[in-house]
Amino acid sequence: MDTTKSVLIAGGSGLIGKQLTKMLKERGYFVYKLSRNAGKQGYIQWDPKSKKVDEKQLARIDILINLAGANIGDKNWTTARKKELIDSRVQSTEFLSEMAAKMPKLMYYVAASGVNCYNENEQKVFQESDDYGSDFLSSLVRDWETSSDRFYGICPYMKLRIAMVLSNKGGSLTAMKRPINFGLGSPLGTGNQFHPWIHIDDLCRMILFGIDKKLEGTYHAVADCDTNRTMMKGIAKYMHRPFFLPAVPSAILKFILGERSMLVLADLQVSNEKIKNEGFVFKYDKLNKALKALFSK
Ligand SMILES: NC(=O)c1ccc[n+]([C@@H]2O[C@H](COP(=O)([O-])OP(=O)(O)OC[C@H]3O[C@@H](n4cnc5c(N)ncnc54)[C@H](OP(=O)(O)O)[C@@H]3O)[C@@H](O)[C@H]2O)c1
């Protein structure tokens, strides 16, 4: 494997981008990151909205990874926020495909997307080949993935439908720890709804695996699916906090979070057979293993 390649990560300043940068550098890659707020070494400034980028470094890029997008979970989904969630992904991807013209060495593209793109609550295990659902997140993913198809004919590319990323540096695990920390640990909704999840190291390993094998097509980045009750209880156990309160009713979560409540209430199971059939082996294939590793650091 040639480890002297240069990788450019759009949205590399985020949760996944930081860990991916570390793991790419450990493998000997040169890493550059696109950010709307540049200034630090290794960052290239861009503004996907106005299609502006500092082009100086682009000619050296071999591999492009797209993690850019306004955060799905941190604000209410008003009409304006929904537009921002879509635009920040679709416009960024479209602009990246235009920027590819300035990257003569570009040999591979990795596109992030999300696993919440099916008709959830359907009591089946979804495959990558299943149809998109009809809710807001499904249409967001459809538009996002369609914009990635602009890379068709430019270079081989992989789309990763990413599950809830478990990390001890932020994201969903931090949010789930919050009530438990105050002794308010309880299931959300019925607690029986399944959440697909992945340990952040396995996600980054999967991106490295895709780069090594030049995988093409769509893959679920999912280690396993567990119920909300199992996840909340598991986290409480590792935090040495109580877990005995009754479940928070779905109606209350819907009232507080609005449409965004689907992030915690949707019941979704997806398969990871496709990536496993390519030879990928998860280091953290069971929730207990993942939580143990995350809470031991
Ligand atoms: N974390 C998860 O559990 C999870 C699950 C499924 C899918 N994903 C997807 O994977 C990608 C990376 O996730 P993450 O957790 O690392 O996200 P994150 O921490 O929120 O970081 C995303 C990055 O996108 C950039 N960004 C934010 N708003 C933007 C906008 N309006 N226009 C262009 N860029 C913008 C930011 O970079 P600058 O501010 O430096 O420009 C930010 O660092 C996201 O697209 C996310 O939807 C994540």
mmCIF file of C-alpha atoms and ligand atoms in Angstrom:
data_model
loop_
_atom_site.group_PDB
_atom_site.id
_atom_site.type_symbol
_atom_site.label_atom_id
_atom_site.label_comp_id
_atom_site.label_asym_id
_atom_site.label_seq_id
_atom_site.Cartn_x
_atom_site.Cartn_y
_atom_site.Cartn_z
ATOM 1 C CA MET A 1 0.000 0.000 0.000
ATOM 2 C CA ASP A 2 1.242 3.484 -0.893
ATOM 3 C CA THR A 3 1.017 5.577 2.258
ATOM 4 C CA THR A 4 2.455 8.787 0.849
ATOM 5 C CA LYS A 5 -0.855 9.879 -0.576
ATOM 6 C CA SER A 6 -2.583 13.160 0.253
ATOM 7 C CA VAL A 7 -6.107 13.084 1.623
ATOM 8 C CA LEU A 8 -8.488 16.043 1.727
ATOM 9 C CA ILE A 9 -11.364 15.887 4.241
ATOM 10 C CA ALA A 10 -14.302 18.265 3.804
ATOM 11 C CA GLY A 11 -15.782 18.837 7.275
ATOM 12 C CA GLY A 12 -12.573 17.430 8.773
ATOM 13 C CA SER A 13 -12.911 19.644 11.866
ATOM 14 C CA GLY A 14 -15.882 17.592 13.159
ATOM 15 C CA LEU A 15 -16.219 14.581 15.436
ATOM 16 C CA ILE A 16 -15.469 11.938 12.781
ATOM 17 C CA GLY A 17 -12.994 14.112 10.880
ATOM 18 C CA LYS A 18 -10.716 14.581 13.903
ATOM 19 C CA GLN A 19 -10.460 10.854 14.656
ATOM 20 C CA LEU A 20 -10.102 10.005 10.966
ATOM 21 C CA THR A 21 -7.284 12.554 10.617
ATOM 22 C CA LYS A 22 -5.432 10.897 13.502
ATOM 23 C CA MET A 23 -5.819 7.408 12.022
ATOM 24 C CA LEU A 24 -4.877 8.511 8.491
ATOM 25 C CA LYS A 25 -1.733 10.226 9.809
ATOM 26 C CA GLU A 26 -0.809 7.090 11.777
ATOM 27 C CA ARG A 27 -0.973 5.253 8.443
ATOM 28 C CA GLY A 28 1.399 7.797 6.857
ATOM 29 C CA TYR A 29 -1.080 9.829 4.808
ATOM 30 C CA PHE A 30 -0.728 13.600 4.432
ATOM 31 C CA VAL A 31 -4.014 15.094 5.604
ATOM 32 C CA TYR A 32 -5.583 18.397 4.586
ATOM 33 C CA LYS A 33 -8.965 19.611 5.747
ATOM 34 C CA LEU A 34 -11.528 21.907 4.213
ATOM 35 C CA SER A 35 -13.158 24.214 6.714
ATOM 36 C CA ARG A 36 -15.259 27.346 6.527
ATOM 37 C CA ASN A 37 -13.099 28.657 9.366
ATOM 38 C CA ALA A 38 -9.520 27.984 8.322
ATOM 39 C CA GLY A 39 -6.326 29.534 9.703
ATOM 40 C CA LYS A 40 -4.786 26.551 11.450
ATOM 41 C CA GLN A 41 -2.042 24.520 9.771
ATOM 42 C CA GLY A 42 -3.428 21.772 7.545
ATOM 43 C CA TYR A 43 -6.744 23.579 6.996
ATOM 44 C CA ILE A 44 -7.820 24.937 3.622
ATOM 45 C CA GLN A 45 -10.532 27.591 3.664
ATOM 46 C CA TRP A 46 -13.673 27.091 1.629
ATOM 47 C CA ASP A 47 -17.201 28.373 1.423
ATOM 48 C CA PRO A 48 -19.412 25.890 -0.392
ATOM 49 C CA LYS A 49 -22.310 28.366 -0.397
ATOM 50 C CA SER A 50 -20.485 30.983 -2.465
ATOM 51 C CA LYS A 51 -18.271 28.337 -4.146
ATOM 52 C CA LYS A 52 -15.007 29.809 -2.919
ATOM 53 C CA VAL A 53 -11.910 27.788 -2.066
ATOM 54 C CA ASP A 54 -8.206 28.421 -1.673
ATOM 55 C CA GLU A 55 -7.084 26.333 -4.659
ATOM 56 C CA LYS A 56 -3.344 26.250 -3.942
ATOM 57 C CA GLN A 57 -3.189 22.767 -2.396
ATOM 58 C CA LEU A 58 -5.811 21.010 -4.505
ATOM 59 C CA ALA A 59 -3.438 19.732 -7.195
ATOM 60 C CA ARG A 60 -1.726 17.379 -4.745
ATOM 61 C CA ILE A 61 -4.907 15.627 -3.527
ATOM 62 C CA ASP A 62 -5.220 11.879 -4.225
ATOM 63 C CA ILE A 63 -8.221 11.005 -2.037
ATOM 64 C CA LEU A 64 -11.251 13.127 -1.120
ATOM 65 C CA ILE A 65 -13.499 12.390 1.868
ATOM 66 C CA ASN A 66 -16.724 14.326 2.358
ATOM 67 C CA LEU A 67 -17.970 14.672 5.936
ATOM 68 C CA ALA A 68 -19.352 18.218 5.613
ATOM 69 C CA GLY A 69 -22.845 19.073 6.768
ATOM 70 C CA ALA A 70 -24.715 21.082 9.396
ATOM 71 C CA ASN A 71 -25.346 18.955 12.510
ATOM 72 C CA ILE A 72 -28.577 16.936 12.289
ATOM 73 C CA GLY A 73 -29.198 16.590 16.010
ATOM 74 C CA ASP A 74 -28.330 19.884 17.664
ATOM 75 C CA LYS A 75 -31.193 22.222 16.614
ATOM 76 C CA ASN A 76 -34.934 21.954 15.992
ATOM 77 C CA TRP A 77 -35.966 21.120 12.443
ATOM 78 C CA THR A 78 -37.654 24.355 11.483
ATOM 79 C CA THR A 79 -38.220 24.963 7.775
ATOM 80 C CA ALA A 80 -35.087 27.138 7.680
ATOM 81 C CA ARG A 81 -33.008 24.528 9.534
ATOM 82 C CA LYS A 82 -34.186 21.762 7.198
ATOM 83 C CA LYS A 83 -33.054 23.871 4.261
ATOM 84 C CA GLU A 84 -29.673 24.365 5.924
ATOM 85 C CA LEU A 85 -29.324 20.622 6.602
ATOM 86 C CA ILE A 86 -29.964 19.875 2.925
ATOM 87 C CA ASP A 87 -28.019 22.769 1.384
ATOM 88 C CA SER A 88 -24.949 22.219 3.575
ATOM 89 C CA ARG A 89 -24.708 18.677 2.193
ATOM 90 C CA VAL A 90 -25.920 18.956 -1.383
ATOM 91 C CA GLN A 91 -24.203 22.270 -2.217
ATOM 92 C CA SER A 92 -20.949 21.084 -0.584
ATOM 93 C CA THR A 93 -20.981 17.828 -2.553
ATOM 94 C CA GLU A 94 -21.785 19.596 -5.811
ATOM 95 C CA PHE A 95 -19.004 22.102 -5.208
ATOM 96 C CA LEU A 96 -16.543 19.277 -4.381
ATOM 97 C CA SER A 97 -17.369 17.596 -7.684
ATOM 98 C CA GLU A 98 -16.560 20.892 -9.443
ATOM 99 C CA MET A 99 -13.347 21.233 -7.413
ATOM 100 C CA ALA A 100 -12.327 17.760 -8.619
ATOM 101 C CA ALA A 101 -11.413 19.377 -11.941
ATOM 102 C CA LYS A 102 -8.505 21.024 -10.058
ATOM 103 C CA MET A 103 -7.367 17.638 -8.654
ATOM 104 C CA PRO A 104 -5.638 15.833 -11.538
ATOM 105 C CA LYS A 105 -4.395 13.043 -9.221
ATOM 106 C CA LEU A 106 -7.787 12.328 -7.625
ATOM 107 C CA MET A 107 -8.213 8.550 -7.481
ATOM 108 C CA TYR A 108 -10.952 7.941 -4.880
ATOM 109 C CA TYR A 109 -13.907 9.667 -3.213
ATOM 110 C CA VAL A 110 -15.693 8.720 0.022
ATOM 111 C CA ALA A 111 -19.121 10.220 0.721
ATOM 112 C CA ALA A 112 -20.741 10.180 4.146
ATOM 113 C CA SER A 113 -24.464 9.729 4.350
ATOM 114 C CA GLY A 114 -26.883 8.430 6.980
ATOM 115 C CA VAL A 115 -28.555 5.141 7.721
ATOM 116 C CA ASN A 116 -31.882 6.776 8.677
ATOM 117 C CA CYS A 117 -33.127 6.656 5.107
ATOM 118 C CA TYR A 118 -35.685 3.808 5.098
ATOM 119 C CA ASN A 119 -39.345 3.440 6.042
ATOM 120 C CA GLU A 120 -38.505 2.886 9.676
ATOM 121 C CA ASN A 121 -40.806 0.971 12.027
ATOM 122 C CA GLU A 122 -41.313 -1.593 9.239
ATOM 123 C CA GLN A 123 -40.086 -4.595 11.279
ATOM 124 C CA LYS A 124 -37.491 -5.774 8.781
ATOM 125 C CA VAL A 125 -33.724 -5.699 8.453
ATOM 126 C CA PHE A 126 -32.951 -3.241 5.675
ATOM 127 C CA GLN A 127 -30.342 -3.870 2.974
ATOM 128 C CA GLU A 128 -28.490 -1.190 1.023
ATOM 129 C CA SER A 129 -30.629 -2.062 -2.030
ATOM 130 C CA ASP A 130 -33.926 -1.219 -0.283
ATOM 131 C CA ASP A 131 -35.941 1.855 -1.308
ATOM 132 C CA TYR A 132 -35.630 5.205 0.405
ATOM 133 C CA GLY A 133 -38.342 6.045 2.921
ATOM 134 C CA SER A 134 -40.710 8.978 2.728
ATOM 135 C CA ASP A 135 -39.767 11.099 5.776
ATOM 136 C CA PHE A 136 -37.516 14.159 5.914
ATOM 137 C CA LEU A 137 -34.254 12.316 6.683
ATOM 138 C CA SER A 138 -34.869 9.803 3.903
ATOM 139 C CA SER A 139 -35.310 12.557 1.346
ATOM 140 C CA LEU A 140 -32.252 14.356 2.739
ATOM 141 C CA VAL A 141 -30.144 11.206 2.277
ATOM 142 C CA ARG A 142 -31.565 10.628 -1.204
ATOM 143 C CA ASP A 143 -30.644 14.159 -2.336
ATOM 144 C CA TRP A 144 -27.229 13.932 -0.629
ATOM 145 C CA GLU A 145 -26.381 10.594 -2.242
ATOM 146 C CA THR A 146 -27.688 11.723 -5.637
ATOM 147 C CA SER A 147 -25.332 14.714 -5.491
ATOM 148 C CA SER A 148 -22.434 12.283 -4.848
ATOM 149 C CA ASP A 149 -23.215 10.612 -8.157
ATOM 150 C CA ARG A 150 -21.667 13.654 -9.808
ATOM 151 C CA PHE A 151 -18.399 11.796 -9.134
ATOM 152 C CA TYR A 152 -19.472 9.168 -11.647
ATOM 153 C CA GLY A 153 -16.815 9.221 -14.384
ATOM 154 C CA ILE A 154 -14.438 11.306 -12.235
ATOM 155 C CA CYS A 155 -13.107 8.542 -9.955
ATOM 156 C CA PRO A 156 -14.326 5.428 -8.109
ATOM 157 C CA TYR A 157 -16.415 6.288 -5.050
ATOM 158 C CA MET A 158 -18.042 4.751 -1.996
ATOM 159 C CA LYS A 159 -21.102 6.023 -0.110
ATOM 160 C CA LEU A 160 -21.213 5.153 3.579
ATOM 161 C CA ARG A 161 -24.636 5.154 5.263
ATOM 162 C CA ILE A 162 -23.389 5.897 8.761
ATOM 163 C CA ALA A 163 -25.192 4.786 11.922
ATOM 164 C CA MET A 164 -25.124 6.531 15.316
ATOM 165 C CA VAL A 165 -21.396 7.044 15.952
ATOM 166 C CA LEU A 166 -20.261 6.095 19.446
ATOM 167 C CA SER A 167 -17.347 8.244 20.614
ATOM 168 C CA ASN A 168 -16.191 9.515 23.993
ATOM 169 C CA LYS A 169 -15.450 12.919 22.464
ATOM 170 C CA GLY A 170 -19.016 14.029 21.625
ATOM 171 C CA GLY A 171 -22.042 13.175 19.529
ATOM 172 C CA SER A 172 -24.871 10.836 20.574
ATOM 173 C CA LEU A 173 -23.072 9.114 23.456
ATOM 174 C CA THR A 174 -22.454 12.468 25.151
ATOM 175 C CA ALA A 175 -26.150 13.332 24.710
ATOM 176 C CA MET A 176 -27.285 9.978 26.147
ATOM 177 C CA LYS A 177 -24.923 10.304 29.117
ATOM 178 C CA ARG A 178 -26.386 13.673 30.160
ATOM 179 C CA PRO A 179 -29.635 12.557 31.892
ATOM 180 C CA ILE A 180 -27.948 9.427 33.268
ATOM 181 C CA ASN A 181 -25.300 11.598 34.887
ATOM 182 C CA PHE A 182 -28.060 13.425 36.805
ATOM 183 C CA GLY A 183 -29.445 10.091 38.032
ATOM 184 C CA LEU A 184 -32.295 10.313 35.500
ATOM 185 C CA GLY A 185 -31.409 7.243 33.469
ATOM 186 C CA SER A 186 -34.438 5.704 31.727
ATOM 187 C CA PRO A 187 -35.467 4.331 28.338
ATOM 188 C CA LEU A 188 -36.813 6.799 25.776
ATOM 189 C CA GLY A 189 -40.223 6.089 24.254
ATOM 190 C CA THR A 190 -41.110 2.408 24.535
ATOM 191 C CA GLY A 191 -37.396 1.671 24.830
ATOM 192 C CA ASN A 192 -37.942 -1.258 22.458
ATOM 193 C CA GLN A 193 -36.975 0.666 19.310
ATOM 194 C CA PHE A 194 -33.705 -0.463 17.693
ATOM 195 C CA HIS A 195 -30.846 1.951 16.996
ATOM 196 C CA PRO A 196 -28.072 1.027 14.552
ATOM 197 C CA TRP A 197 -24.661 2.135 15.951
ATOM 198 C CA ILE A 198 -20.920 1.978 15.212
ATOM 199 C CA HIS A 199 -17.790 2.677 17.290
ATOM 200 C CA ILE A 200 -15.932 5.663 15.824
ATOM 201 C CA ASP A 201 -12.716 3.651 15.362
ATOM 202 C CA ASP A 202 -14.532 1.022 13.312
ATOM 203 C CA LEU A 203 -16.084 3.752 11.154
ATOM 204 C CA CYS A 204 -12.628 5.242 10.465
ATOM 205 C CA ARG A 205 -11.225 1.736 9.849
ATOM 206 C CA MET A 206 -14.036 1.160 7.377
ATOM 207 C CA ILE A 207 -13.099 4.340 5.484
ATOM 208 C CA LEU A 208 -9.444 3.169 5.395
ATOM 209 C CA PHE A 209 -10.651 -0.267 4.231
ATOM 210 C CA GLY A 210 -12.672 1.334 1.412
ATOM 211 C CA ILE A 211 -9.642 3.375 0.333
ATOM 212 C CA ASP A 212 -7.358 0.298 0.356
ATOM 213 C CA LYS A 213 -9.815 -1.844 -1.620
ATOM 214 C CA LYS A 214 -11.209 0.978 -3.790
ATOM 215 C CA LEU A 215 -14.700 -0.210 -2.867
ATOM 216 C CA GLU A 216 -17.492 1.177 -5.015
ATOM 217 C CA GLY A 217 -21.176 1.513 -4.182
ATOM 218 C CA THR A 218 -23.227 2.007 -1.019
ATOM 219 C CA TYR A 219 -22.398 0.364 2.313
ATOM 220 C CA HIS A 220 -23.985 0.471 5.757
ATOM 221 C CA ALA A 221 -21.463 1.615 8.359
ATOM 222 C CA VAL A 222 -23.195 -0.244 11.192
ATOM 223 C CA ALA A 223 -21.686 -2.622 13.760
ATOM 224 C CA ASP A 224 -24.960 -3.777 15.301
ATOM 225 C CA CYS A 225 -28.471 -2.663 16.242
ATOM 226 C CA ASP A 226 -29.626 -2.571 19.884
ATOM 227 C CA THR A 227 -32.753 -1.366 21.583
ATOM 228 C CA ASN A 228 -32.846 2.039 23.220
ATOM 229 C CA ARG A 229 -33.391 0.348 26.590
ATOM 230 C CA THR A 230 -30.294 -1.855 26.146
ATOM 231 C CA MET A 231 -28.173 1.125 25.128
ATOM 232 C CA MET A 232 -29.325 3.448 27.941
ATOM 233 C CA LYS A 233 -28.990 0.682 30.528
ATOM 234 C CA GLY A 234 -25.524 -0.272 29.242
ATOM 235 C CA ILE A 235 -24.330 3.329 29.416
ATOM 236 C CA ALA A 236 -25.735 3.723 32.947
ATOM 237 C CA LYS A 237 -23.876 0.578 34.019
ATOM 238 C CA TYR A 238 -20.522 1.909 32.803
ATOM 239 C CA MET A 239 -21.238 5.292 34.424
ATOM 240 C CA HIS A 240 -22.089 3.530 37.727
ATOM 241 C CA ARG A 241 -25.373 5.442 37.799
ATOM 242 C CA PRO A 242 -28.906 4.202 38.619
ATOM 243 C CA PHE A 243 -31.308 3.048 35.927
ATOM 244 C CA PHE A 244 -34.751 2.434 37.386
ATOM 245 C CA LEU A 245 -37.023 5.321 36.311
ATOM 246 C CA PRO A 246 -40.016 4.653 34.037
ATOM 247 C CA ALA A 247 -39.565 5.289 30.321
ATOM 248 C CA VAL A 248 -39.987 8.857 29.025
ATOM 249 C CA PRO A 249 -43.227 8.705 26.965
ATOM 250 C CA SER A 250 -42.907 9.228 23.215
ATOM 251 C CA ALA A 251 -45.516 12.018 23.361
ATOM 252 C CA ILE A 252 -43.298 14.082 25.676
ATOM 253 C CA LEU A 253 -40.250 13.576 23.448
ATOM 254 C CA LYS A 254 -42.319 14.558 20.399
ATOM 255 C CA PHE A 255 -43.545 17.678 22.217
ATOM 256 C CA ILE A 256 -40.006 18.720 23.217
ATOM 257 C CA LEU A 257 -38.086 17.714 20.099
ATOM 258 C CA GLY A 258 -40.774 17.941 17.398
ATOM 259 C CA GLU A 259 -39.951 16.048 14.193
ATOM 260 C CA ARG A 260 -36.351 15.653 15.408
ATOM 261 C CA SER A 261 -37.681 13.148 17.979
ATOM 262 C CA MET A 262 -37.436 10.509 15.246
ATOM 263 C CA LEU A 263 -33.692 10.433 15.932
ATOM 264 C CA VAL A 264 -34.469 8.696 19.244
ATOM 265 C CA LEU A 265 -37.881 7.147 18.523
ATOM 266 C CA ALA A 266 -37.378 5.555 15.089
ATOM 267 C CA ASP A 267 -37.211 1.770 15.168
ATOM 268 C CA LEU A 268 -34.635 0.719 12.596
ATOM 269 C CA GLN A 269 -32.553 -2.366 11.927
ATOM 270 C CA VAL A 270 -30.112 -2.574 9.031
ATOM 271 C CA SER A 271 -27.758 -5.261 7.790
ATOM 272 C CA ASN A 272 -23.952 -5.035 7.748
ATOM 273 C CA GLU A 273 -23.495 -8.195 5.661
ATOM 274 C CA LYS A 274 -22.416 -6.307 2.532
ATOM 275 C CA ILE A 275 -19.262 -4.799 4.076
ATOM 276 C CA LYS A 276 -18.521 -8.024 5.978
ATOM 277 C CA ASN A 277 -18.728 -9.945 2.703
ATOM 278 C CA GLU A 278 -15.969 -7.665 1.394
ATOM 279 C CA GLY A 279 -13.769 -8.911 4.259
ATOM 280 C CA PHE A 280 -14.213 -6.086 6.784
ATOM 281 C CA VAL A 281 -13.993 -7.263 10.389
ATOM 282 C CA PHE A 282 -15.497 -5.107 13.143
ATOM 283 C CA LYS A 283 -13.271 -4.613 16.186
ATOM 284 C CA TYR A 284 -16.318 -3.576 18.259
ATOM 285 C CA ASP A 285 -19.110 -5.828 17.007
ATOM 286 C CA LYS A 286 -21.092 -5.934 20.272
ATOM 287 C CA LEU A 287 -22.365 -2.992 22.313
ATOM 288 C CA ASN A 288 -20.740 -4.170 25.513
ATOM 289 C CA LYS A 289 -17.317 -4.316 23.818
ATOM 290 C CA ALA A 290 -17.737 -0.829 22.360
ATOM 291 C CA LEU A 291 -18.925 0.747 25.625
ATOM 292 C CA LYS A 292 -16.201 -0.976 27.651
ATOM 293 C CA ALA A 293 -13.549 0.467 25.324
ATOM 294 C CA LEU A 294 -15.125 3.946 25.321
ATOM 295 C CA PHE A 295 -15.491 4.116 29.101
ATOM 296 C CA SER A 296 -12.014 2.748 29.820
ATOM 297 C CA LYS A 297 -10.312 5.779 28.197
HETATM 298 N N1 LIG B 1 -21.788 11.503 14.103
HETATM 299 C C1 LIG B 1 -22.790 10.688 13.766
HETATM 300 O O1 LIG B 1 -23.363 9.968 14.638
HETATM 301 C C2 LIG B 1 -23.214 10.575 12.331
HETATM 302 C C3 LIG B 1 -24.162 9.590 11.974
HETATM 303 C C4 LIG B 1 -24.577 9.516 10.638
HETATM 304 C C5 LIG B 1 -24.066 10.382 9.687
HETATM 305 N N2 LIG B 1 -23.153 11.330 10.069
HETATM 306 C C6 LIG B 1 -22.673 12.276 9.041
HETATM 307 O O2 LIG B 1 -21.256 12.250 8.933
HETATM 308 C C7 LIG B 1 -20.767 13.577 8.682
HETATM 309 C C8 LIG B 1 -19.719 13.926 9.731
HETATM 310 O O3 LIG B 1 -20.308 13.761 11.020
HETATM 311 P P1 LIG B 1 -19.691 14.437 12.332
HETATM 312 O O4 LIG B 1 -20.353 13.795 13.503
HETATM 313 O O5 LIG B 1 -18.197 14.492 12.250
HETATM 314 O O6 LIG B 1 -20.294 15.908 12.175
HETATM 315 P P2 LIG B 1 -19.887 17.271 12.906
HETATM 316 O O7 LIG B 1 -19.037 16.998 14.088
HETATM 317 O O8 LIG B 1 -21.135 18.051 13.085
HETATM 318 O O9 LIG B 1 -18.952 17.967 11.796
HETATM 319 C C9 LIG B 1 -19.414 18.259 10.511
HETATM 320 C C10 LIG B 1 -18.521 19.263 9.852
HETATM 321 O O10 LIG B 1 -19.246 19.819 8.743
HETATM 322 C C11 LIG B 1 -18.919 21.174 8.609
HETATM 323 N N3 LIG B 1 -20.134 21.975 8.468
HETATM 324 C C12 LIG B 1 -21.043 22.310 9.437
HETATM 325 N N4 LIG B 1 -22.007 23.086 8.938
HETATM 326 C C13 LIG B 1 -21.692 23.243 7.621
HETATM 327 C C14 LIG B 1 -22.284 23.979 6.561
HETATM 328 N N5 LIG B 1 -23.397 24.729 6.750
HETATM 329 N N6 LIG B 1 -21.689 23.928 5.329
HETATM 330 C C15 LIG B 1 -20.560 23.197 5.131
HETATM 331 N N7 LIG B 1 -19.939 22.521 6.095
HETATM 332 C C16 LIG B 1 -20.513 22.543 7.327
HETATM 333 C C17 LIG B 1 -18.162 21.640 9.845
HETATM 334 O O11 LIG B 1 -16.862 22.039 9.438
HETATM 335 P P3 LIG B 1 -16.360 23.580 9.488
HETATM 336 O O12 LIG B 1 -17.180 24.278 10.553
HETATM 337 O O13 LIG B 1 -14.917 23.442 9.862
HETATM 338 O O14 LIG B 1 -16.587 24.116 8.124
HETATM 339 C C18 LIG B 1 -18.127 20.420 10.743
HETATM 340 O O15 LIG B 1 -16.856 20.207 11.292
HETATM 341 C C19 LIG B 1 -21.968 14.517 8.733
HETATM 342 O O16 LIG B 1 -22.375 14.830 7.441
HETATM 343 C C20 LIG B 1 -23.048 13.704 9.454
HETATM 344 O O17 LIG B 1 -24.359 14.025 9.052
HETATM 345 C C21 LIG B 1 -22.717 11.440 11.366
#
